[in-house]
């Protein structure tokens, strides 16, 4: 017997559509076949993660019932009992310590409906100011830069199809070949059409193999490099003066600043010499059309916001935006990294990108929710700052929904210590993640095969994901968990939903008139049209594929240059910690690996964490290939296997982020926060490395069993 389910990949922001065909055999075993479905982003392609995503969703490890921890051990309980325990604990903690003693921590894999509801749940059911989400570590620098420069943050300002038509592409700190693999054909086609590709990355990644010019930058110095590029563009008259005059503000100040810089200083900082800076600046400056893409390599630094703004300066100075083949892309990460940042799970936001501290915005959303504006709390703090409040015991109870913060936060040891101090931790997840293992109560949530809802992909296209496969055991949708809990807290009237579409109908109205306006989008339309770009205020009108054609989103219609002053990176190598460690992703694993490590096919590709190190550097520290090494920073250390490769800078090592515990790169990362967006300085930590000796290995075996 056969059954087939149309859905979307649960992983990255491309949101490839797929069909999962289940063949049920007479012995009750099932086998699965996966087909890519046509769609405007991946055009039917799937990468290895998408093809194997069904494996974790169908894994025996899936949570099936709520689990309550008593005397250190989990036991299954009913939903009734679980909801009672949570409501009792939350209410007791709030009555003793105030409404803000309970915090909520969401994620960018949640559907728009669940993310919207999490924000509403915080403000209406719990009335706590403390709600934030993992996108803080992901999109916050690019998002805040887009808002400041353009007046609006949407991942791509242009449809993907325009990539193929552009003459010059800058890929800064983005490894599309491993992180959004099904988009690579757009870039290879652009190259076939004659485009010049410039890659900025400390490693020769699969993406960098595409480059005509590869700037192998020192981690944490992109801001200086972008300033150097602008200096050459200005010096060699490659700007677009009429665009600057008619469509932007603030160029003069930037001009004065970059003119004062010396390329030799920028070389000293970035490791990129004057000739290469000039070559890249000319390629971008002289091209008639060009696009710049940034991702976490540029953004996850203490100056991530300003680094992105410096790249946006290049776009504005050359007038390369608002027309075909000209624009910017913040390469969004998680499946709903885009929608997840629009509808209110962020500490300072309300739906539709409205601001919780803005009186008009509060009044509007309060009217949609049927509460008094004064009853809405004020803004809270960012994800890592929430962990600081947990550590300080200002936050006493926490509900984590769709994130694994004890692995993904910087300075993970501190975060773990904080979570242990909580009076009550609830985690809603698919699995017993590292964070769920620490919880007092764990709730089983539904996965992509089972959970219908909308997600907004990196282009800003809203997509409806099917989710018809029955959930395992008693797993519930995230939005339902929130609704059920709200009812237990006496707020049922505000959370009356019986399906995702009803929530979307409310979200449409709540976002109406906001920057990310979804009012014109309906489920019926999404079923008909495959996807709709926001902003889409009109049910009969099209969405906006290309942004900023005539005006930017600031009140005066103009874009803003930023004087982006560069300094040294958050942490630099010194005698004690002589190397710089950066980090990121591998093709076959996803984020903290909770899902992909439960897929046998994906796990088999990469079984354990590694450290990429240059052979000459390895020799200096007497490290052989494939040896276990300890990588230590001022904050903590991890044990990983060395992988010698000449593709990385000699002064840099790279450790992926897909493992927890003793292999967790975040044991060592730096929680220094960007002042504008509170992005942690994940990608530059000074470290020392050493191969483990026999005594270390014996000790390790003893502790790790
Ligand atoms: N396979 C896979 N795909 C994913 C994910 C995953 O976990 N696995 N996660 C998804 C998510 S949530 C996200 S946010 C995206 C992330 O997508 P990316 O941002 O592309 O991924 P990263 O590997 O973190 O970083 C990209 C590149 O930045 C480089 N880099 C490191 N430091 C610096 C620096 O200081 N400057 C510059 N210019 N480059 C630097 C790294 O060498 C790396 O090649 O991927 C999404 N897709
Ligand atoms: N060192 C370092 N650290 C980083 C980064 C880096 O580049 N370097 N990148 C940062 C970035 S960009 C990101 S996005 C974060 C991600 O950090 P996390 O949010 O911790 O990442 P995930 O591993 O996706 O965790 C998601 C959890 O939710 C569960 N889950 C999946 N789908 C659902 C669902 O629909 N409902 C529920 N309830 N649960 C679900 C999964 O099983 C998993 O346990 O990590 C950040 N941390
Ligand atoms: S991981 Fe991304 S590129 Fe790969 S199939 Fe899933 S959505 Fe598509
Ligand atoms: Mo991300």
Short mmCIF file of N, CA and C and ligand atoms in Angstrom, two decimals, residues 12-13 49 138-139 172-176 178-181 200-203 205 217-222 295-298 300-301 331-334 582-592 654 657-658 683-684, ligand 1:
data_model
loop_
_atom_site.label_atom_id
_atom_site.label_comp_id
_atom_site.label_asym_id
_atom_site.label_seq_id
_atom_site.Cartn_x
_atom_site.Cartn_y
_atom_site.Cartn_z
N UNK A 12 16.88 24.13 5.76
CA UNK A 12 17.31 25.52 5.54
C UNK A 12 16.26 26.40 4.88
N UNK A 13 16.65 27.64 4.69
CA UNK A 13 15.77 28.71 4.25
C UNK A 13 15.31 28.64 2.80
N UNK A 49 20.50 16.62 2.67
CA UNK A 49 19.75 16.73 3.93
C UNK A 49 18.25 16.57 3.69
N UNK A 138 21.35 34.45 14.46
CA UNK A 138 21.31 34.06 13.06
C UNK A 138 21.13 35.31 12.20
N UNK A 139 19.97 35.93 12.31
CA UNK A 139 19.63 36.97 11.36
C UNK A 139 19.75 38.38 11.91
N UNK A 172 29.95 37.08 0.60
CA UNK A 172 30.77 37.42 1.76
C UNK A 172 30.34 36.61 2.97
N UNK A 173 31.20 35.71 3.42
CA UNK A 173 30.89 34.90 4.60
C UNK A 173 29.66 34.05 4.41
N UNK A 174 29.47 33.55 3.20
CA UNK A 174 28.33 32.67 2.93
C UNK A 174 28.83 31.47 2.14
N UNK A 175 28.48 30.29 2.64
CA UNK A 175 28.93 29.05 2.00
C UNK A 175 27.71 28.35 1.41
N UNK A 176 27.22 28.92 0.33
CA UNK A 176 25.96 28.45 -0.25
C UNK A 176 26.05 26.99 -0.69
N UNK A 178 27.28 24.50 0.70
CA UNK A 178 26.98 23.54 1.77
C UNK A 178 25.74 23.92 2.56
N UNK A 179 25.37 25.20 2.52
CA UNK A 179 24.30 25.65 3.40
C UNK A 179 22.96 25.89 2.70
N UNK A 180 22.99 26.19 1.42
CA UNK A 180 21.76 26.28 0.64
C UNK A 180 22.07 25.61 -0.71
N UNK A 181 22.44 24.33 -0.68
CA UNK A 181 23.04 23.70 -1.87
C UNK A 181 22.17 23.78 -3.12
N UNK A 200 34.44 36.01 -0.23
CA UNK A 200 35.21 36.48 0.94
C UNK A 200 35.02 35.46 2.05
N UNK A 201 36.06 34.70 2.34
CA UNK A 201 35.96 33.60 3.32
C UNK A 201 37.37 33.18 3.71
N UNK A 202 37.61 32.91 5.00
CA UNK A 202 38.96 32.46 5.40
C UNK A 202 39.30 31.06 4.89
N UNK A 203 38.31 30.39 4.32
CA UNK A 203 38.55 29.03 3.82
C UNK A 203 38.20 28.94 2.34
N UNK A 205 36.15 27.17 0.49
CA UNK A 205 34.99 26.28 0.61
C UNK A 205 34.58 25.81 -0.77
N UNK A 217 40.06 36.24 3.81
CA UNK A 217 40.14 37.25 4.86
C UNK A 217 40.42 36.64 6.24
N UNK A 218 41.09 37.40 7.11
CA UNK A 218 41.22 37.00 8.51
C UNK A 218 39.85 37.12 9.17
N UNK A 219 39.46 36.13 9.98
CA UNK A 219 38.14 36.22 10.61
C UNK A 219 37.95 37.54 11.37
N UNK A 220 36.75 38.07 11.25
CA UNK A 220 36.40 39.25 12.04
C UNK A 220 36.86 40.58 11.46
N UNK A 221 37.29 40.58 10.19
CA UNK A 221 37.80 41.84 9.64
C UNK A 221 37.07 42.27 8.36
N UNK A 222 35.87 41.75 8.16
CA UNK A 222 35.12 42.09 6.93
C UNK A 222 34.78 43.57 6.84
N UNK A 295 26.32 36.39 4.82
CA UNK A 295 25.70 35.45 5.78
C UNK A 295 26.51 35.49 7.06
N UNK A 296 26.46 34.41 7.81
CA UNK A 296 26.94 34.45 9.18
C UNK A 296 28.44 34.72 9.29
N UNK A 297 29.21 34.42 8.23
CA UNK A 297 30.64 34.70 8.29
C UNK A 297 30.94 36.17 8.53
N UNK A 298 30.11 37.04 7.95
CA UNK A 298 30.27 38.48 8.15
C UNK A 298 29.52 38.95 9.40
N UNK A 300 28.26 37.23 12.31
CA UNK A 300 28.38 36.75 13.70
C UNK A 300 29.66 37.26 14.35
N UNK A 301 29.71 38.57 14.48
CA UNK A 301 30.85 39.24 15.12
C UNK A 301 30.32 40.38 15.97
N UNK A 331 21.57 36.06 3.37
CA UNK A 331 21.21 34.67 3.11
C UNK A 331 20.67 34.06 4.41
N UNK A 332 19.35 34.06 4.50
CA UNK A 332 18.67 33.60 5.70
C UNK A 332 18.99 32.13 5.95
N UNK A 333 18.98 31.72 7.22
CA UNK A 333 19.45 30.40 7.58
C UNK A 333 18.38 29.35 7.77
N UNK A 334 17.57 29.50 8.81
CA UNK A 334 16.64 28.43 9.17
C UNK A 334 15.44 28.41 8.23
N UNK A 582 37.32 30.05 14.03
CA UNK A 582 35.99 30.41 13.56
C UNK A 582 35.20 29.12 13.45
N UNK A 583 33.93 29.22 13.05
CA UNK A 583 33.11 28.01 13.04
C UNK A 583 31.96 28.17 12.08
N UNK A 584 31.21 27.11 11.89
CA UNK A 584 30.11 27.16 10.94
C UNK A 584 29.59 25.77 10.67
N UNK A 585 29.34 25.50 9.40
CA UNK A 585 28.54 24.32 9.06
C UNK A 585 29.21 23.34 8.11
N UNK A 586 28.69 22.14 8.13
CA UNK A 586 29.05 21.11 7.16
C UNK A 586 27.79 20.79 6.36
N UNK A 587 28.01 20.25 5.18
CA UNK A 587 26.87 19.93 4.31
C UNK A 587 25.84 19.01 4.97
N UNK A 588 26.29 17.96 5.63
CA UNK A 588 25.34 16.90 5.98
C UNK A 588 24.70 17.05 7.37
N UNK A 589 25.12 18.06 8.14
CA UNK A 589 24.46 18.25 9.43
C UNK A 589 23.77 19.60 9.50
N UNK A 590 22.82 19.68 10.44
CA UNK A 590 22.03 20.89 10.59
C UNK A 590 22.11 21.40 12.03
N UNK A 591 22.57 22.62 12.18
CA UNK A 591 22.63 23.32 13.47
C UNK A 591 23.17 22.42 14.58
N UNK A 592 22.45 22.28 15.69
CA UNK A 592 23.05 21.53 16.79
C UNK A 592 23.00 20.02 16.56
N UNK A 654 38.96 26.02 12.07
CA UNK A 654 37.50 26.03 11.86
C UNK A 654 36.91 24.78 12.49
N UNK A 657 29.55 23.39 14.17
CA UNK A 657 28.72 23.63 15.36
C UNK A 657 27.71 22.52 15.63
N UNK A 658 27.87 21.35 15.00
CA UNK A 658 26.78 20.38 15.02
C UNK A 658 26.81 19.37 16.16
N UNK A 683 32.21 34.13 15.79
CA UNK A 683 33.17 33.65 14.80
C UNK A 683 34.60 34.16 14.97
N UNK A 684 34.96 34.76 16.10
CA UNK A 684 36.38 34.97 16.36
C UNK A 684 36.67 34.70 17.83
N1 LIG B 1 24.33 22.08 5.86
C1 LIG B 1 23.78 23.04 6.60
N2 LIG B 1 23.11 24.04 6.00
C2 LIG B 1 22.57 25.03 6.75
C3 LIG B 1 22.66 25.03 8.17
C4 LIG B 1 23.36 23.95 8.77
O1 LIG B 1 23.49 23.87 10.00
N3 LIG B 1 23.90 22.99 7.96
N4 LIG B 1 22.13 26.03 8.92
C5 LIG B 1 21.24 26.99 8.30
C6 LIG B 1 21.33 28.23 9.08
S1 LIG B 1 20.35 28.40 10.47
C7 LIG B 1 22.13 29.24 8.72
S2 LIG B 1 22.18 30.65 9.67
C8 LIG B 1 22.87 29.22 7.47
C9 LIG B 1 24.32 29.67 7.64
O2 LIG B 1 24.94 29.76 6.42
P1 LIG B 1 26.40 30.35 6.32
O3 LIG B 1 26.50 31.64 7.00
O4 LIG B 1 26.80 30.28 4.91
O5 LIG B 1 27.23 29.24 7.17
P2 LIG B 1 28.53 29.24 8.09
O6 LIG B 1 29.21 27.95 7.80
O7 LIG B 1 28.18 29.52 9.50
O8 LIG B 1 29.45 30.45 7.61
C10 LIG B 1 29.71 30.70 6.25
C11 LIG B 1 31.16 30.87 5.97
O9 LIG B 1 31.70 31.93 6.70
C12 LIG B 1 33.07 31.70 6.81
N5 LIG B 1 33.63 32.58 7.82
C13 LIG B 1 33.96 32.31 9.09
N6 LIG B 1 34.43 33.42 9.70
C14 LIG B 1 34.40 34.41 8.77
C15 LIG B 1 34.75 35.78 8.78
O10 LIG B 1 35.16 36.35 9.78
N7 LIG B 1 34.55 36.47 7.62
C16 LIG B 1 34.08 35.89 6.48
N8 LIG B 1 33.93 36.63 5.41
N9 LIG B 1 33.77 34.60 6.46
C17 LIG B 1 33.90 33.87 7.59
C18 LIG B 1 33.18 30.23 7.11
O11 LIG B 1 34.46 29.74 6.74
C19 LIG B 1 32.03 29.65 6.29
O12 LIG B 1 32.48 29.07 5.11
O13 LIG B 1 22.90 27.92 6.91
C20 LIG B 1 21.65 27.25 6.87
N10 LIG B 1 21.91 26.05 6.14
#
